[in-house]
Every structure is written in structure tokens, then in C-alpha cells.
Tab-separated table of C-alpha atoms in Angstrom:
chain	number	residue	atom	x	y	z
A	603	MET	CA	0.027	0.061	0.246
A	604	SER	CA	1.292	3.125	-0.978
A	605	ASN	CA	1.490	6.218	1.732
A	606	TYR	CA	0.417	9.519	-0.259
A	607	THR	CA	1.205	12.813	0.842
A	608	ILE	CA	-0.473	16.399	-0.202
A	609	ILE	CA	1.560	19.340	-0.443
A	610	HIS	CA	-0.648	22.581	-0.899
A	611	ASP	CA	-0.463	25.993	-0.855
A	612	ALA	CA	-3.997	26.838	0.155
A	613	LEU	CA	-5.729	24.323	2.605
A	614	PRO	CA	-9.386	24.298	0.523
A	615	GLU	CA	-7.568	22.962	-2.689
A	616	ALA	CA	-5.786	20.237	-0.625
A	617	ASP	CA	-9.427	19.667	0.766
A	618	TRP	CA	-11.285	19.975	-2.734
A	619	PHE	CA	-8.196	17.084	-3.904
A	620	GLN	CA	-8.210	14.732	-1.412
A	621	ASN	CA	-12.322	14.462	-1.521
A	622	LEU	CA	-11.781	13.208	-5.414
A	623	SER	CA	-10.546	9.394	-4.640
A	624	GLU	CA	-10.884	7.470	-1.605
A	625	GLN	CA	-7.767	6.163	-2.053
A	626	LEU	CA	-6.693	9.610	-0.577
A	627	SER	CA	-8.518	9.461	2.617
A	628	SER	CA	-6.139	9.016	5.082
A	629	ALA	CA	-2.861	10.805	3.169
A	630	ASP	CA	-0.918	13.056	5.077
A	631	VAL	CA	-1.725	17.115	4.345
A	632	SER	CA	1.352	19.228	4.361
A	633	ARG	CA	1.399	23.174	3.150
A	634	LEU	CA	4.377	24.029	1.391
A	635	ASP	CA	7.025	25.431	3.167
A	636	ASP	CA	10.682	25.791	3.724
A	637	ASP	CA	10.730	22.528	5.209
A	638	SER	CA	8.642	20.463	2.434
A	639	PRO	CA	11.280	17.681	0.671
A	640	GLU	CA	13.761	18.773	-1.557
A	641	SER	CA	12.014	16.987	-4.540
A	642	VAL	CA	8.953	19.563	-3.368
A	643	LEU	CA	10.788	22.553	-3.423
A	644	GLU	CA	12.509	22.242	-6.762
A	645	ILE	CA	9.033	21.982	-8.170
A	646	ALA	CA	7.778	24.918	-6.687
A	647	SER	CA	11.269	26.400	-7.544
A	648	TYR	CA	9.448	28.615	-10.371
A	649	ASP	CA	6.553	29.474	-8.776
A	650	ARG	CA	3.541	27.173	-6.181
A	651	PRO	CA	1.641	25.305	-7.734
A	652	ASP	CA	-2.107	24.569	-6.065
A	653	ILE	CA	-1.035	20.608	-4.963
A	654	ILE	CA	1.734	18.462	-5.487
A	655	LEU	CA	1.251	14.441	-4.645
A	656	LEU	CA	3.524	12.587	-2.916
A	657	GLN	CA	3.800	8.813	-3.254
A	658	ASP	CA	6.264	7.328	-0.716
A	659	GLY	CA	8.154	10.649	-0.829
A	660	THR	CA	8.204	11.072	-4.482
A	661	PRO	CA	6.556	13.994	-6.327
A	662	VAL	CA	3.891	12.076	-8.806
A	663	LEU	CA	1.244	14.733	-9.743
A	664	VAL	CA	1.077	18.369	-9.639
A	665	VAL	CA	-2.452	20.371	-10.341
A	666	GLU	CA	-3.122	23.674	-10.522
A	667	LYS	CA	-6.939	24.488	-10.489
A	668	THR	CA	-8.454	27.738	-11.217
A	669	GLY	CA	-12.117	28.776	-11.314
A	670	HIS	CA	-11.673	32.525	-12.224
A	671	VAL	CA	-12.337	33.674	-15.344
A	672	PRO	CA	-9.624	32.868	-17.891
A	673	THR	CA	-9.174	35.858	-19.902
A	674	GLY	CA	-5.359	37.615	-21.074
A	675	LYS	CA	-2.261	36.134	-19.697
A	676	ASN	CA	-3.777	35.324	-16.374
A	677	PRO	CA	-4.077	32.135	-17.600
A	678	LEU	CA	-0.333	32.167	-18.753
A	679	GLN	CA	0.979	33.041	-15.343
A	680	ARG	CA	-0.795	29.631	-14.213
A	681	VAL	CA	0.295	27.478	-16.566
A	682	ALA	CA	3.580	28.464	-15.611
A	683	ARG	CA	3.427	27.030	-12.256
A	684	LEU	CA	3.639	23.517	-14.096
A	685	VAL	CA	6.651	24.402	-16.085
A	686	LYS	CA	9.062	23.039	-13.837
A	687	ALA	CA	7.186	19.624	-13.019
A	688	ALA	CA	7.227	18.697	-16.582
A	689	GLU	CA	10.966	19.445	-17.218
A	690	ILE	CA	11.668	17.153	-14.167
A	691	GLY	CA	9.481	14.650	-15.613
A	692	VAL	CA	6.063	14.702	-13.054
A	693	PRO	CA	2.822	15.057	-14.937
A	694	GLY	CA	0.425	17.852	-14.650
A	695	ILE	CA	-3.192	18.607	-14.634
A	696	PHE	CA	-4.806	22.362	-14.873
A	697	PHE	CA	-8.196	22.489	-13.920
A	698	VAL	CA	-9.915	25.226	-15.607
A	699	PRO	CA	-12.854	26.297	-17.216
A	700	TYR	CA	-12.808	26.883	-21.137
A	701	ALA	CA	-15.553	29.431	-20.983
A	702	ALA	CA	-16.455	31.323	-18.116
A	703	LYS	CA	-18.919	34.068	-17.460
A	704	LYS	CA	-17.646	37.453	-16.883
A	705	HIS	CA	-19.977	39.369	-14.361
A	706	GLY	CA	-20.804	43.073	-13.613
A	707	LYS	CA	-21.899	45.746	-15.999
A	708	ASN	CA	-20.565	44.089	-19.167
A	709	ALA	CA	-21.413	40.436	-18.418
A	710	SER	CA	-20.562	37.983	-20.914
A	711	LYS	CA	-19.141	34.848	-22.013
A	712	THR	CA	-15.378	34.497	-21.815
A	713	ASN	CA	-13.463	32.207	-23.323
A	714	LEU	CA	-10.098	30.598	-21.940
A	715	ASN	CA	-6.884	31.880	-24.015
A	716	HIS	CA	-6.766	29.083	-26.015
A	717	ARG	CA	-2.582	30.401	-26.046
A	718	ALA	CA	-2.694	28.316	-22.326
A	719	ILE	CA	-3.489	25.125	-24.180
A	720	GLN	CA	-1.088	25.280	-27.178
A	721	THR	CA	1.740	26.402	-24.310
A	722	LEU	CA	0.928	23.354	-22.285
A	723	ARG	CA	0.931	20.764	-25.234
A	724	ARG	CA	4.272	22.067	-26.325
A	725	ILE	CA	5.508	21.401	-22.067
A	726	GLU	CA	4.011	17.975	-23.036
A	727	GLU	CA	5.656	17.497	-25.928
A	728	VAL	CA	8.703	18.796	-25.777
A	729	ASN	CA	9.283	17.335	-21.782
A	730	ASP	CA	7.894	14.551	-22.879
A	731	THR	CA	5.722	14.402	-19.717
A	732	PRO	CA	1.509	14.454	-19.627
A	733	MET	CA	0.062	17.553	-19.425
A	734	LEU	CA	-3.913	17.366	-19.230
A	735	ILE	CA	-6.241	20.085	-19.281
A	736	PRO	CA	-9.738	18.875	-18.658
A	737	PRO	CA	-12.682	21.583	-18.352
A	738	TRP	CA	-14.279	23.081	-15.203
A	739	PRO	CA	-17.555	22.157	-16.777
A	740	THR	CA	-20.415	25.050	-16.962
A	741	HIS	CA	-23.903	25.452	-17.349
A	742	ASP	CA	-25.790	26.676	-20.717
A	743	ASP	CA	-25.564	30.322	-19.270
A	744	HIS	CA	-21.639	29.545	-18.542
A	745	GLU	CA	-21.630	29.854	-14.414
A	746	LEU	CA	-19.223	27.381	-13.056
A	747	ILE	CA	-20.578	24.097	-12.524
A	748	HIS	CA	-19.627	23.507	-8.848
A	749	ASP	CA	-22.449	21.175	-7.474
A	750	GLY	CA	-19.736	18.445	-6.850
A	751	SER	CA	-20.325	17.123	-10.569
A	752	GLU	CA	-17.853	19.293	-12.143
A	753	ASP	CA	-15.100	17.022	-10.819
A	754	GLU	CA	-16.617	13.866	-11.989
A	755	LEU	CA	-13.985	13.685	-14.844
A	756	ILE	CA	-10.868	14.498	-12.740
A	757	SER	CA	-12.026	12.305	-10.155
A	758	ARG	CA	-12.234	9.498	-12.345
A	759	PHE	CA	-8.747	9.986	-13.548
A	760	ILE	CA	-7.084	9.943	-10.087
A	761	ASN	CA	-8.334	7.111	-9.321
A	762	GLN	CA	-7.675	4.983	-11.919
A	763	PHE	CA	-3.873	6.846	-11.559
A	764	LEU	CA	-3.613	5.930	-8.229
A	765	GLN	CA	-5.217	2.523	-9.020
A	766	GLU	CA	-2.078	1.920	-11.728
A	767	ASP	CA	0.383	3.100	-9.429
A	768	CYS	CA	0.630	6.616	-10.758
A	769	ASP	CA	1.144	5.817	-14.404
A	770	PRO	CA	-0.975	9.035	-16.053
A	771	ASN	CA	-1.323	6.859	-19.276
A	772	VAL	CA	-4.827	5.550	-18.524
A	773	PRO	CA	-7.964	5.860	-20.087
A	774	VAL	CA	-9.655	8.661	-19.115
A	775	ALA	CA	-6.534	10.251	-19.760
A	776	GLU	CA	-7.554	10.063	-23.582
A	777	GLU	CA	-11.030	11.091	-22.469
A	778	ILE	CA	-9.359	14.296	-20.702
A	779	ARG	CA	-7.265	15.156	-24.465
A	780	ALA	CA	-10.758	14.124	-26.582
A	781	ARG	CA	-12.456	16.687	-24.407
A	782	SER	CA	-9.769	19.257	-24.103
A	783	GLU	CA	-9.072	19.093	-28.097
A	784	LYS	CA	-13.146	19.653	-28.617
A	785	GLY	CA	-13.049	22.911	-26.561
A	786	ALA	CA	-9.898	24.056	-27.595
A	787	LYS	CA	-11.246	23.802	-30.805
A	788	ARG	CA	-14.658	25.435	-29.917
A	789	ILE	CA	-12.265	28.375	-28.639
A	790	LEU	CA	-10.427	28.439	-31.884
A	791	SER	CA	-13.485	28.769	-33.908
A	792	GLU	CA	-15.073	31.793	-32.168
A	793	TYR	CA	-11.633	33.411	-32.108
A	794	ALA	CA	-9.052	32.413	-34.774
A	795	PRO	CA	-6.262	35.224	-34.076
A	796	TYR	CA	-5.467	32.591	-30.692
A	797	GLU	CA	-3.230	30.656	-33.232
A	798	LYS	CA	-1.039	33.570	-33.744
A	799	PRO	CA	0.931	35.383	-31.327
A	800	PRO	CA	-0.801	38.141	-29.254
A	801	LYS	CA	-0.015	41.578	-30.349
A	802	SER	CA	2.115	42.242	-27.412
A	803	VAL	CA	4.370	39.450	-28.495
A	804	THR	CA	5.990	39.552	-32.351
A	805	ILE	CA	8.747	37.169	-33.695
A	806	GLN	CA	11.223	39.628	-35.675
A	807	SER	CA	14.452	39.070	-37.439
A	808	THR	CA	17.244	39.122	-34.739
A	809	ASN	CA	19.110	41.411	-37.018
A	810	ALA	CA	16.691	44.305	-36.661
A	811	VAL	CA	16.258	43.279	-32.893
A	812	ILE	CA	20.242	43.898	-32.351
A	813	ASN	CA	19.665	47.172	-34.703
A	814	GLU	CA	17.019	48.288	-32.576
A	815	HIS	CA	18.348	47.458	-28.790
A	816	SER	CA	22.010	48.439	-28.409
A	817	GLY	CA	23.771	46.338	-25.737
A	818	LEU	CA	22.496	42.932	-28.250
A	819	PRO	CA	24.018	40.840	-28.139
A	820	GLU	CA	26.625	41.152	-25.558
A	821	GLY	CA	27.288	38.233	-23.261
A	822	GLY	CA	24.606	36.045	-22.336
A	823	SER	CA	22.547	33.264	-23.390
A	824	PHE	CA	21.515	35.969	-26.482
A	825	GLN	CA	22.357	34.015	-29.704
A	826	ALA	CA	23.623	36.347	-32.936
A	827	SER	CA	23.049	33.134	-34.758
A	828	ARG	CA	19.297	32.305	-34.287
A	829	ASP	CA	17.764	33.709	-37.210
A	830	GLU	CA	14.880	34.931	-35.267
A	831	THR	CA	14.032	36.410	-31.754
A	832	VAL	CA	10.419	36.842	-30.033
A	833	VAL	CA	10.035	39.960	-28.508
A	834	CYS	CA	7.351	40.120	-25.386
A	835	ASP	CA	6.676	44.394	-24.975
A	836	PHE	CA	5.855	44.446	-21.391
A	837	LYS	CA	4.372	48.102	-20.789
A	838	PHE	CA	4.679	48.164	-16.946
A	839	GLN	CA	6.333	50.232	-14.930
A	840	THR	CA	5.315	49.048	-11.468
A	841	ARG	CA	6.755	46.544	-9.054
A	842	ARG	CA	4.320	44.236	-10.670
A	843	THR	CA	5.508	41.113	-11.390
A	844	ASP	CA	1.915	38.933	-12.184
A	845	PRO	CA	1.105	37.939	-14.735
A	846	TYR	CA	3.954	39.147	-16.691
A	847	ILE	CA	7.041	37.091	-15.426
A	848	GLY	CA	4.815	33.866	-15.635
A	849	SER	CA	3.636	34.324	-18.803
A	850	GLN	CA	7.892	34.790	-20.624
A	851	PHE	CA	7.847	30.889	-19.807
A	852	ALA	CA	4.579	30.511	-21.906
A	853	TYR	CA	6.369	32.383	-24.721
A	854	ASP	CA	8.903	30.859	-24.364
A	855	TYR	CA	7.418	27.667	-24.847
A	856	LEU	CA	5.115	28.525	-27.624
A	857	TYR	CA	7.453	30.387	-29.761
A	858	CYS	CA	10.860	29.727	-28.734
A	859	ARG	CA	11.645	26.245	-27.044
A	860	THR	CA	12.872	22.967	-29.073
A	861	GLY	CA	13.778	20.767	-25.897
A	862	PRO	CA	14.130	21.045	-22.078
A	863	THR	CA	16.475	23.950	-21.090
A	864	ILE	CA	16.293	27.429	-21.350
A	865	HIS	CA	19.439	26.643	-24.086
A	866	ASP	CA	16.817	24.427	-26.151
A	867	ARG	CA	15.694	27.335	-28.407
A	868	ASN	CA	15.423	28.238	-32.126
A	869	ARG	CA	14.324	31.980	-31.597
A	870	ASN	CA	16.096	34.248	-28.944
A	871	LEU	CA	13.609	35.100	-25.887
A	872	VAL	CA	13.558	38.350	-24.973
A	873	LEU	CA	11.160	40.526	-22.888
A	874	ASN	CA	11.169	44.753	-23.389
A	875	MET	CA	10.360	46.889	-20.765
A	876	PRO	CA	10.820	50.371	-22.257
A	877	LYS	CA	8.647	51.814	-19.366
A	878	ILE	CA	11.535	51.137	-16.416
A	879	ASP	CA	14.882	52.612	-16.496
A	880	ARG	CA	17.708	50.206	-14.832
A	881	GLU	CA	17.728	52.167	-11.377
A	882	THR	CA	14.387	51.528	-11.155
A	883	TRP	CA	14.532	48.239	-12.489
A	884	PHE	CA	17.014	46.761	-9.730
A	885	GLU	CA	15.198	48.675	-7.144
A	886	TYR	CA	11.368	46.799	-8.145
A	887	HIS	CA	12.921	43.511	-9.181
A	888	PRO	CA	16.315	42.957	-8.081
A	889	TYR	CA	17.342	38.840	-8.309
A	890	GLU	CA	16.554	37.995	-4.515
A	891	PRO	CA	16.403	34.048	-4.870
A	892	GLY	CA	13.438	33.059	-3.181
A	893	ASN	CA	11.289	35.948	-4.447
A	894	LYS	CA	9.326	35.926	-7.607
A	895	THR	CA	11.418	38.630	-8.722
A	896	ALA	CA	14.577	35.950	-9.177
A	897	LEU	CA	12.502	34.801	-12.262
A	898	TRP	CA	13.427	37.760	-14.594
A	899	TYR	CA	16.550	35.705	-14.447
A	900	ALA	CA	15.673	32.902	-15.222
A	901	CYS	CA	13.762	32.337	-18.649
A	902	ALA	CA	14.515	35.241	-21.028
A	903	ASP	CA	17.928	35.957	-23.312
A	904	ALA	CA	17.609	39.453	-22.332
A	905	LEU	CA	15.747	41.716	-20.890
A	906	VAL	CA	15.500	45.246	-22.903
A	907	LEU	CA	15.012	48.444	-20.390
A	908	ALA	CA	14.152	52.280	-21.466
A	909	ASP	CA	17.735	52.736	-21.344
A	910	ASP	CA	19.860	49.511	-20.371
A	911	THR	CA	20.096	45.738	-21.983
A	912	LEU	CA	20.326	42.839	-19.557
A	913	THR	CA	21.794	39.591	-20.792
A	914	ASP	CA	24.433	38.096	-18.689
A	915	PHE	CA	21.719	35.926	-16.420
A	916	GLU	CA	24.203	32.411	-16.224
A	917	GLN	CA	25.764	33.838	-12.927
A	918	PHE	CA	22.056	33.887	-11.251
A	919	ARG	CA	21.288	30.304	-12.474
A	920	GLN	CA	22.158	27.115	-10.385
A	921	ASP	CA	21.846	24.888	-13.814
A	922	ASN	CA	20.894	24.880	-16.997
A	923	GLN	CA	17.734	23.934	-16.084
A	924	GLY	CA	17.002	26.944	-14.460
A	925	ARG	CA	17.135	26.367	-10.958
A	926	LEU	CA	16.706	29.149	-8.248
A	927	ASP	CA	19.911	29.173	-5.939
A	928	SER	CA	17.467	28.989	-3.457
A	929	TYR	CA	13.956	29.119	-2.038
A	930	ARG	CA	12.001	30.935	0.275
B	1221	MET	CA	-3.797	28.533	16.939
B	1222	THR	CA	-6.496	27.507	14.662
B	1223	SER	CA	-5.848	29.512	11.649
B	1224	GLU	CA	-8.932	30.602	9.838
B	1225	GLU	CA	-8.402	28.381	6.794
B	1226	GLN	CA	-8.724	25.593	9.247
B	1227	VAL	CA	-11.843	26.668	10.504
B	1228	TYR	CA	-13.258	27.161	7.293
B	1229	ILE	CA	-12.243	24.049	6.029
B	1230	TRP	CA	-13.629	22.841	9.365
B	1231	THR	CA	-17.250	24.152	8.765
B	1232	LYS	CA	-17.464	23.226	4.637
B	1233	GLN	CA	-16.695	19.551	5.874
B	1234	LEU	CA	-19.872	19.895	8.379
B	1235	PHE	CA	-22.187	21.432	5.770
B	1236	ARG	CA	-20.756	18.834	2.906
B	1237	ALA	CA	-21.744	16.195	5.402
B	1238	ASP	CA	-25.243	17.198	5.896
B	1239	ASP	CA	-25.760	17.888	2.239
B	1240	TRP	CA	-26.221	21.106	2.305
B	1241	THR	CA	-25.835	22.785	-1.522
B	1242	ILE	CA	-22.645	25.141	-1.322
B	1243	LEU	CA	-23.458	28.663	-3.189
B	1244	ALA	CA	-20.583	31.232	-2.619
B	1245	SER	CA	-17.277	30.865	-1.474
B	1246	ASP	CA	-14.735	33.360	-0.370
B	1247	PRO	CA	-11.611	31.440	1.078
B	1248	PRO	CA	-8.954	32.824	3.257
B	1249	ARG	CA	-6.102	31.388	0.743
B	1250	GLY	CA	-6.679	29.457	-2.545
B	1251	THR	CA	-9.243	28.704	-5.266
B	1252	ASP	CA	-12.926	27.371	-4.622
B	1253	ILE	CA	-15.779	28.150	-5.879
B	1254	PRO	CA	-16.582	31.520	-7.108
B	1255	ARG	CA	-17.509	34.112	-4.323
B	1256	LEU	CA	-20.767	36.007	-4.218
B	1257	GLU	CA	-20.061	39.594	-4.074
B	1258	ILE	CA	-23.023	41.624	-2.920
B	1259	LYS	CA	-22.824	45.256	-4.048
B	1260	GLU	CA	-23.295	48.222	-1.477
B	1261	PRO	CA	-27.378	49.752	-2.257
B	1262	GLY	CA	-27.077	53.000	-4.757
B	1263	GLY	CA	-22.994	52.963	-3.566
B	1264	ILE	CA	-20.757	54.261	-6.411
B	1265	GLN	CA	-18.831	51.938	-7.572
B	1266	SER	CA	-15.551	52.072	-6.286
B	1267	LEU	CA	-12.327	51.772	-7.344
B	1268	THR	CA	-10.417	49.737	-4.493
B	1269	LYS	CA	-11.546	46.263	-5.434
B	1270	ASN	CA	-14.575	44.755	-3.329
B	1271	LYS	CA	-14.968	48.039	-0.528
B	1272	ASN	CA	-18.536	48.703	0.275
B	1273	ALA	CA	-19.289	45.252	-0.690
B	1274	ILE	CA	-20.226	42.390	1.319
B	1275	ILE	CA	-18.614	38.949	0.599
B	1276	ASN	CA	-19.297	36.386	2.794
B	1277	ASP	CA	-17.102	33.890	3.094
B	1278	LEU	CA	-19.261	30.402	2.501
B	1279	VAL	CA	-22.896	30.698	1.420
B	1280	TYR	CA	-25.147	27.339	1.807
B	1281	CYS	CA	-28.839	26.821	0.895
B	1282	LYS	CA	-30.951	23.392	2.160
B	1283	ASN	CA	-34.586	23.437	1.412
B	1284	GLY	CA	-34.998	27.147	0.971
B	1285	VAL	CA	-33.254	28.280	4.029
B	1286	MET	CA	-29.540	30.200	3.292
B	1287	VAL	CA	-26.920	30.532	5.641
B	1288	LEU	CA	-24.482	33.027	5.121
B	1289	ILE	CA	-21.140	32.250	7.137
B	1290	GLU	CA	-18.441	34.273	8.132
B	1291	CYS	CA	-15.193	32.596	9.788
B	1292	LYS	CA	-12.802	33.944	11.972
B	1293	ASP	CA	-9.637	32.753	13.714
B	1294	SER	CA	-10.778	34.078	17.007
B	1295	SER	CA	-13.956	35.263	19.297
B	1296	ASP	CA	-12.363	38.490	19.498
B	1297	LYS	CA	-12.459	39.889	16.203
B	1298	ILE	CA	-16.100	38.964	14.912
B	1299	THR	CA	-17.584	42.338	15.857
B	1300	MET	CA	-17.115	43.131	12.567
B	1301	ASP	CA	-18.721	40.281	10.832
B	1302	VAL	CA	-21.696	40.762	13.225
B	1303	ASN	CA	-22.670	44.157	12.023
B	1304	LYS	CA	-22.244	43.275	8.269
B	1305	LEU	CA	-24.379	40.468	8.807
B	1306	ASN	CA	-27.154	42.664	10.529
B	1307	MET	CA	-26.553	45.106	8.020
B	1308	LEU	CA	-27.437	42.469	5.842
B	1309	ILE	CA	-30.301	41.175	6.977
B	1310	GLU	CA	-31.726	44.041	8.612
B	1311	ASN	CA	-31.968	45.796	5.367
B	1312	ARG	CA	-34.465	45.913	2.311
B	1313	ALA	CA	-31.866	47.208	-0.083
B	1314	TRP	CA	-29.093	45.303	1.296
B	1315	ARG	CA	-31.016	41.893	0.620
B	1316	GLY	CA	-32.601	43.276	-3.134
B	1317	SER	CA	-28.789	43.657	-3.671
B	1318	LEU	CA	-28.200	39.791	-2.478
B	1319	ILE	CA	-31.381	39.202	-4.907
B	1320	THR	CA	-29.216	40.724	-7.913
B	1321	ALA	CA	-26.015	39.489	-7.189
B	1322	MET	CA	-27.646	35.755	-6.507
B	1323	SER	CA	-29.657	36.701	-9.701
B	1324	GLU	CA	-26.532	37.312	-11.883
B	1325	ARG	CA	-25.136	33.940	-11.308
B	1326	SER	CA	-28.154	32.270	-11.758
B	1327	LEU	CA	-27.901	31.005	-8.042
B	1328	PHE	CA	-31.946	30.681	-7.343
B	1329	ALA	CA	-31.872	27.823	-9.918
B	1330	ARG	CA	-29.470	25.848	-7.463
B	1331	GLU	CA	-31.022	22.766	-5.779
B	1332	GLY	CA	-32.119	23.796	-2.025
B	1333	ALA	CA	-32.208	27.612	-3.281
B	1334	PRO	CA	-34.488	30.007	-1.358
B	1335	SER	CA	-36.803	31.620	-3.235
B	1336	VAL	CA	-36.692	35.615	-4.570
B	1337	GLY	CA	-39.493	36.316	-2.282
B	1338	ALA	CA	-38.146	34.929	0.896
B	1339	VAL	CA	-35.052	36.526	0.263
B	1340	ARG	CA	-36.612	39.812	0.175
B	1341	ASN	CA	-38.247	39.668	3.411
B	1342	GLY	CA	-35.656	38.115	4.432
B	1343	ASN	CA	-36.916	34.473	6.115
B	1344	ALA	CA	-34.688	32.335	4.350
B	1345	LEU	CA	-31.809	34.433	5.595
B	1346	VAL	CA	-29.868	32.985	8.386
B	1347	PRO	CA	-26.349	34.482	9.930
B	1348	ALA	CA	-23.695	32.186	11.216
B	1349	LEU	CA	-20.407	32.492	12.765
B	1350	SER	CA	-17.564	30.055	12.519
B	1351	TYR	CA	-14.823	30.631	15.053
B	1352	PRO	CA	-12.484	28.599	18.006
B	1353	GLY	CA	-13.593	28.543	21.358
B	1354	LYS	CA	-16.689	28.628	23.036
B	1355	PRO	CA	-20.207	30.626	22.046
B	1356	ARG	CA	-20.458	34.010	23.003
B	1357	SER	CA	-23.836	35.410	24.489
B	1358	GLY	CA	-25.837	37.944	23.192
B	1359	LEU	CA	-26.401	36.866	19.644
B	1360	SER	CA	-29.825	34.870	19.947
B	1361	ARG	CA	-30.205	35.749	15.884
B	1362	PHE	CA	-27.135	33.726	14.862
B	1363	ILE	CA	-25.933	30.341	14.524
B	1364	GLN	CA	-22.263	29.713	16.255
B	1365	ILE	CA	-20.864	27.248	15.038
B	1366	THR	CA	-17.586	27.338	17.455
B	1367	PHE	CA	-14.692	24.599	17.578
B	1368	ASN	CA	-12.591	23.193	20.075
B	1369	GLN	CA	-9.500	20.897	19.095
B	1370	GLY	CA	-11.106	20.262	16.054
B	1371	LYS	CA	-14.902	19.000	17.795
B	1372	ASP	CA	-17.127	21.143	16.531
B	1373	ASN	CA	-20.353	22.592	18.833
B	1374	ILE	CA	-23.182	24.152	17.511
B	1375	GLN	CA	-25.372	26.538	19.050
B	1376	ILE	CA	-28.218	28.110	17.229
B	1377	GLY	CA	-29.416	31.615	18.424
B	1378	LYS	CA	-33.198	31.657	19.890
B	1379	GLU	CA	-34.617	33.989	17.353
B	1380	VAL	CA	-33.336	31.789	14.443
B	1381	SER	CA	-36.807	30.836	12.760
B	1382	LEU	CA	-38.196	27.391	13.447
B	1383	PRO	CA	-37.792	26.032	9.506
B	1384	ALA	CA	-34.048	26.969	9.960
B	1385	ARG	CA	-33.745	25.208	13.113
B	1386	GLU	CA	-35.196	21.912	11.496
B	1387	LYS	CA	-32.835	22.088	8.376
B	1388	LEU	CA	-29.890	22.515	10.829
B	1389	GLU	CA	-30.726	19.628	12.797
B	1390	GLY	CA	-28.711	17.102	10.744
B	1391	ILE	CA	-25.284	19.210	10.873
B	1392	ILE	CA	-25.974	19.120	15.053
B	1393	SER	CA	-26.384	15.428	15.331
């Protein structure tokens, strides 16, 4: 009999997850913190997923859940919470509505950003690790179902997964993929531009980018030999990190990545933040291990600021996997 | 010390075990089902999120009774919640806002939900406080759910209506 441990970022999510399967009823429940096992801290080193399931002390599944209306970059930020798990071979689940009703004065149906689905498919493909996206079902008026029946599909998956000694390749996984595919097609049929990068992300010739931004390609992982460069325009000017800091991982996998490390790219990844100068940048977004701002230095090849270009981040990266120095 | 998060979970487990329908939630941490934001009647939409709105921690219904629950990690902190729940239940305009919020989320169609009329006149609404320690005196309109080392104690105030009292028997037993 296996021993399961549910590591959580918040107790309501652990309570929800534990109730998905009788097999988890005697699982230990523990908060993600400094005392968590090293393998858990590794998974959480980019961002904290909602649930990390351990079998006999080894991570076997990571789950991210959201009932928020899945617009814009928000779901991309949440996708980033699954990236590290995939990179070390731990399967992931993103439980999210594919459409939900936005409330308020301009109430309307809002679709999941299709790029979140695309990103997880790419993460799965690149890392050869299953990433499932079961839809949180809704009523006809796009209100989320929350009478317990919404968990039926994911609950069946968890049960089969546990019965098969934590093998993610169970029959219900294919059912989830089929529903996911159907949902993804519907979203694209309603908004075709999702197939292309968003307006804030452009794919340019690397020469053009070098000509535009002085300081490239001095040092670091930016490579002039790559024909193309992906430029993400992030026009914030504050201490704000979300959702930009997480979405860089999504844009990396969508438009740059060819392999499991940040060095496996066929395009450079550049974050352009023209509204912040160097002095403000290092005041607001310093490299501090364990602080979320450290992630600015973990993924991109270059950060272009109003008055400077930062390129050499290797000093901040522990190894090719992009692992940060410590966790807090 | 028992955290508000733990009180929230224990309270959920109580209502779940007695098959109450959850209508809304606003956990202290993490994701649960969507919350119910009851906007201040006639209020100017604040630029500050949630300002002037009432968002209960948990909202449950069963057979036409709706329980509005506030969770706290200490009985010393419940005064504001008492005032908030009293205002919501006593004031017709606030009850109107509650109807609007529930309608926007199609909550009147949920199993066991009260009728619009029973929310409008307040008969369906029962305020509840959930916290560690012992029940406090002077809260005769409230249900008090208290926890002592994880063991629950439910005290139903004298002014809680008979129909609501009957629905709550399953939780007490």
C-alpha cells in the first residue's frame, strides 16, 4: 500500500483534491513551506502550484486549479506553475473552465485564452511528460458548475492514476484529451487570432532586434546566430510581476523552445520593458533568490529596459534547468 | 492557534456531510467555488476592489434556507462580521442587492435555493459565525459554530426561525 502526501499551497485546494478519491482519504496533508522535501521545493522553484502529490515521498503529480474567468495572460501565469514539474518529468493537470461568464456591468461569456492550451501541449511535447487540461464544466449560461459533478472527470482520472501505481497513461487521460481537443477547437472557431502570437508578442529577425536595441548581443544566452527573436512587450512601470513574469514561460514554450532547457531554443526570447529604467528596475525587480522577482532572470535571453539591456543571467542560474539558488 | 483557513475547512466539512448545497465561497487562501459579491445598494462603484461590498466566506442552502457564514480565527474578531451580517439581513436594500448578485450567478436555480421572495423579506436568511473557542452570549439571531481542538459545537440562537432550525438539525446531530 502506497503512502500519499498532499502538499498544498492553500488548505481549500487540499480539501478539494483529497475528496477526489477515496484512495487519498488517509493521505497526509502538508503545507508547502521551507521544510518541504527537496524534490517539492524543486517543483515550486518557478512558482507555487496548488497541489503536489507525493507517493512514498516522491512527487508523482502536480495540479493547478482555477475557477477565475480565464482571460488574457492570467491563465498563462498559472500554466507557468506547471513548467518546472514537466521539466523534471512529473505529470501535471490544469483544471480550468474553457469558457466562463464574466460578471458585472458588461457581463458576457469569456473563453479560455487558447494559448494556455497550446502552451501545455508544447510543454508536454518538449518534456515528454503528460500535461492534462480537463475542463471545469459550465451551465448553458456559462456559470461554473459547482455542485460536485464538475469533478467527475478529474476524479475518475485520479482514481485510475492511483490504481495504476501513478501511471498517467490511463484510459480516462485520453477522454480528457478528447474533451480538451473539442474545447480548444471551439475556442479557435470563435476567435482565430489565438493561433498567432498576441499583439504584445512579435517574432522578428534577430538582426532587426539587434539594430533596434543597443547592448545586444553582448554576453549571456542571447545568440545572434539564431535567425529570429521573440520580443515580448511588457509595458508596466511598477513592481508588478504577475501575470508577466509567468507568461514569459508560456511564450518561451510557444514560440522558442525546442528542448527541455532554456538553452534549447530556435529563437531568442527578449522581454522589452520600455517604461522602466535600469535604476528603477533593480529597485523594484532585484535578483533575490526565493523572491518571485528572481524569475525575471531565469528564463529570457535578454531584458531590454528604457536605458539599458541586460543579458548575462548565467550567474543567477544554478544549472541549465534554470533552478534558482534557494527557496523561501 | 487555529487558523481561519482551518475553521473554513472544518465548517465546509460540516455542511458537506449534511448535503447542503454550496452557493458561494471566499476562502482566506486559495481557490474554491466562485464568490458572491453583494454590492452596496445605490453605492458608487468603488475603484478599490471589494470596497463597500459584502462577500461572505461561505454561503449554503437547503430546502429554501440560506446560511451566510463568516469564519474567523478568534472570537475577538467577530464584531465586524456581526455588524455586517446584521446589516445585510435587516436592510431591505441590501437584501435587494443580494437578490441581484444571486440572479447574476443563476443561484436561485440551484438545488435547495430559497425563493426570491424569501430573500426579499429576509425569512430565508440565517447568519452564522464560525470560530475557535466557545459560543458568545447576545447573538440570539445567529448560528454559532465553534471548534475546540477540531470538535465542533453548534449553537442556534433563540431568534433563528423554526424552519431554519429544523434544516440545521442534521448538522447538529
